[in-house]
Amino acid sequence: MSDNKLFIGIDTSNYTTSVSLCDNNGIIVANIKKLLDVEHGQRGLRQSDALFLHNKNMPEIMSELRSVLENGYQDRKICAVGYSAYPRDCEGSYMPCFLAGQAVAVSIATAVGCPVYKFSHQAGHVAAALYSCGAEDEISTSSKDGRFAAFHVSGGTTEILLVDNTDGKMTVEQIGGTQDINAGQAIDRAGVMMGMKFPCGREMESLCRDGVSFCKTVKTCVNGLSCNLSGLENQAAKLYAKNNDKREVCEYVFDFVGATLLKMTNNLREQYEDIPVLYAGGVMSNGRIKGILSSNKNVYFAQPEFSSDNAAGIAILCKKKYEK
C-alpha cells in the first residue's frame, strides 16, 4: 500500500462528536472529539437535541481536522471515509444522532471522490479498544479459535460481546448484558443526584481515594451473563441521604459496577474457558473499576482516550475495509 493514504472515521454518538484520522500503517494520527453540552441538572439529551448539537460542533471539529492535514499531511490522499451509522450490529438498531455523521461523511467522500463505509458505533468501540490496548497479536494468539470477548460498558450500552476478528472483518454477537439500565446511566444518575454536572464519571472518580480496597459488601444482581443495575440508583440515594458523603457514594457506585462486571466475567469464563476479555466503552476508563477487574488473568483494557466515545475504531475499520 502506498505511504500517502489516509482514512477518516466519524462518530456522532449521543454525547460526543468525534473525527479520527488513520494512516496507511494503521496508526491513529488524529483523534479529535468534543462533548455535547448537557444543561446542569439534566441526566441526558433527547435525540433531537443531540443531532442539533452535533451539527453545531461539526464546523469546529472539521476545522481542527483541516489543521492536522495542513501540518504534516499535505501530500496525503484521503482514500476512504467511514462513519457510525447505527448503535449495534443487529436488525433495527437505529439512533437519529448518527445522521449528523452520515451527512458529513458522505459529503467528504463525494467531494473527494472516494468510497464511504458505514459501521456500528459498537464495532468502532471494540476496534478502538483493541488498537489501544497494545495486545492485538497477544489476544489473537491466546484465543483457542481466534475469538475474544468484549465488554462494551457505557451510558448507552452494557453488553458482553463475542467478537470474531479472524478474517479481517470484525463480526460481533451479543451474548449477555444488562436487563434494565446501563452502567453509565447508573453512575450519571448518582452523580446528578449529588449535584454534579452530566456526564458525572470523571468528577466522581476525582473524589475517590487511591489505593483503597473495594467494598466487598456490595450486593450485586447477576444471573449468568445478565445483570440488573437499576437498584444501584436507589442504594446510592439512600447512602447519600444517610451520610451526606459524596466520596463514600462515589466509591460505592464504582465498586458496585466493578463487582457486577467481575462476576459476569467469572461466569463468562465458566462457559468460555480462558477466553481473552477486552473491556471497552466510556465506563472502562474508570481506574477504580479497572483495578477490580485486573484481578483476573488474560484481560485487557483500552487506554482512556480510546475507551470513551471516539472515532478511532471507525477509522481503523474503514482502512481495513478499503484494503479488502
mmCIF file of N, CA and C in Angstrom, residues 38-44 184-201 203-204 233 240 246:
data_model
loop_
_atom_site.group_PDB
_atom_site.id
_atom_site.type_symbol
_atom_site.label_atom_id
_atom_site.label_comp_id
_atom_site.label_asym_id
_atom_site.label_seq_id
_atom_site.Cartn_x
_atom_site.Cartn_y
_atom_site.Cartn_z
ATOM 1 N N VAL A 38 -24.615 19.381 27.993
ATOM 2 C CA VAL A 38 -25.834 18.991 28.705
ATOM 3 C C VAL A 38 -26.053 19.980 29.849
ATOM 4 N N GLU A 39 -27.238 20.565 29.918
ATOM 5 C CA GLU A 39 -27.536 21.552 30.948
ATOM 6 C C GLU A 39 -27.400 20.951 32.342
ATOM 7 N N HIS A 40 -26.947 21.782 33.265
ATOM 8 C CA HIS A 40 -26.758 21.325 34.650
ATOM 9 C C HIS A 40 -28.088 20.829 35.223
ATOM 10 N N GLY A 41 -28.028 19.675 35.875
ATOM 11 C CA GLY A 41 -29.221 19.079 36.473
ATOM 12 C C GLY A 41 -29.920 18.083 35.574
ATOM 13 N N GLN A 42 -29.562 18.076 34.282
ATOM 14 C CA GLN A 42 -30.166 17.129 33.351
ATOM 15 C C GLN A 42 -29.370 15.822 33.341
ATOM 16 N N ARG A 43 -30.059 14.716 33.024
ATOM 17 C CA ARG A 43 -29.422 13.400 33.050
ATOM 18 C C ARG A 43 -29.191 12.846 31.650
ATOM 19 N N GLY A 44 -29.270 13.697 30.644
ATOM 20 C CA GLY A 44 -29.039 13.230 29.291
ATOM 21 C C GLY A 44 -29.595 14.207 28.273
ATOM 22 N N GLY A 184 -23.275 3.215 32.747
ATOM 23 C CA GLY A 184 -23.034 4.647 32.677
ATOM 24 C C GLY A 184 -24.227 5.458 33.148
ATOM 25 N N GLN A 185 -25.431 4.963 32.843
ATOM 26 C CA GLN A 185 -26.642 5.642 33.324
ATOM 27 C C GLN A 185 -26.703 5.633 34.844
ATOM 28 N N ALA A 186 -26.421 4.485 35.438
ATOM 29 C CA ALA A 186 -26.467 4.373 36.899
ATOM 30 C C ALA A 186 -25.454 5.320 37.544
ATOM 31 N N ILE A 187 -24.260 5.399 36.969
ATOM 32 C CA ILE A 187 -23.225 6.287 37.504
ATOM 33 C C ILE A 187 -23.659 7.743 37.388
ATOM 34 N N ASP A 188 -24.149 8.127 36.209
ATOM 35 C CA ASP A 188 -24.540 9.520 35.990
ATOM 36 C C ASP A 188 -25.740 9.922 36.843
ATOM 37 N N ARG A 189 -26.681 9.012 37.032
ATOM 38 C CA ARG A 189 -27.840 9.333 37.858
ATOM 39 C C ARG A 189 -27.426 9.581 39.305
ATOM 40 N N ALA A 190 -26.460 8.794 39.782
ATOM 41 C CA ALA A 190 -25.957 9.018 41.141
ATOM 42 C C ALA A 190 -25.250 10.365 41.231
ATOM 43 N N GLY A 191 -24.463 10.699 40.207
ATOM 44 C CA GLY A 191 -23.747 11.966 40.217
ATOM 45 C C GLY A 191 -24.679 13.166 40.161
ATOM 46 N N VAL A 192 -25.681 13.114 39.276
ATOM 47 C CA VAL A 192 -26.642 14.212 39.166
ATOM 48 C C VAL A 192 -27.418 14.360 40.472
ATOM 49 N N MET A 193 -27.739 13.249 41.100
ATOM 50 C CA MET A 193 -28.435 13.271 42.387
ATOM 51 C C MET A 193 -27.633 14.035 43.436
ATOM 52 N N MET A 194 -26.295 14.006 43.307
ATOM 53 C CA MET A 194 -25.434 14.710 44.265
ATOM 54 C C MET A 194 -25.053 16.107 43.773
ATOM 55 N N GLY A 195 -25.696 16.567 42.686
ATOM 56 C CA GLY A 195 -25.486 17.928 42.215
ATOM 57 C C GLY A 195 -24.362 18.099 41.219
ATOM 58 N N MET A 196 -23.848 17.015 40.642
ATOM 59 C CA MET A 196 -22.741 17.107 39.689
ATOM 60 C C MET A 196 -23.265 17.307 38.273
ATOM 61 N N LYS A 197 -22.389 17.797 37.400
ATOM 62 C CA LYS A 197 -22.765 18.062 36.018
ATOM 63 C C LYS A 197 -22.599 16.800 35.172
ATOM 64 N N PHE A 198 -23.600 16.522 34.368
ATOM 65 C CA PHE A 198 -23.596 15.372 33.462
ATOM 66 C C PHE A 198 -22.643 15.647 32.301
ATOM 67 N N PRO A 199 -21.861 14.625 31.848
ATOM 68 C CA PRO A 199 -21.671 13.306 32.454
ATOM 69 C C PRO A 199 -20.788 13.397 33.696
ATOM 70 N N CYS A 200 -21.049 12.548 34.664
ATOM 71 C CA CYS A 200 -20.505 12.731 36.012
ATOM 72 C C CYS A 200 -19.312 11.843 36.345
ATOM 73 N N GLY A 201 -18.995 10.876 35.492
ATOM 74 C CA GLY A 201 -17.994 9.876 35.842
ATOM 75 C C GLY A 201 -16.649 10.434 36.255
ATOM 76 N N GLU A 203 -15.812 13.502 37.378
ATOM 77 C CA GLU A 203 -15.865 14.236 38.643
ATOM 78 C C GLU A 203 -16.004 13.276 39.819
ATOM 79 N N MET A 204 -16.822 12.232 39.639
ATOM 80 C CA MET A 204 -16.994 11.260 40.709
ATOM 81 C C MET A 204 -15.698 10.514 40.996
ATOM 82 N N GLU A 233 -29.226 2.868 41.731
ATOM 83 C CA GLU A 233 -29.667 4.251 41.877
ATOM 84 C C GLU A 233 -30.304 4.485 43.243
ATOM 85 N N TYR A 240 -26.453 8.344 50.359
ATOM 86 C CA TYR A 240 -26.180 9.780 50.392
ATOM 87 C C TYR A 240 -27.076 10.484 51.420
ATOM 88 N N LYS A 246 -20.221 12.460 49.668
ATOM 89 C CA LYS A 246 -20.110 12.221 48.224
ATOM 90 C C LYS A 246 -19.043 11.190 47.897
#
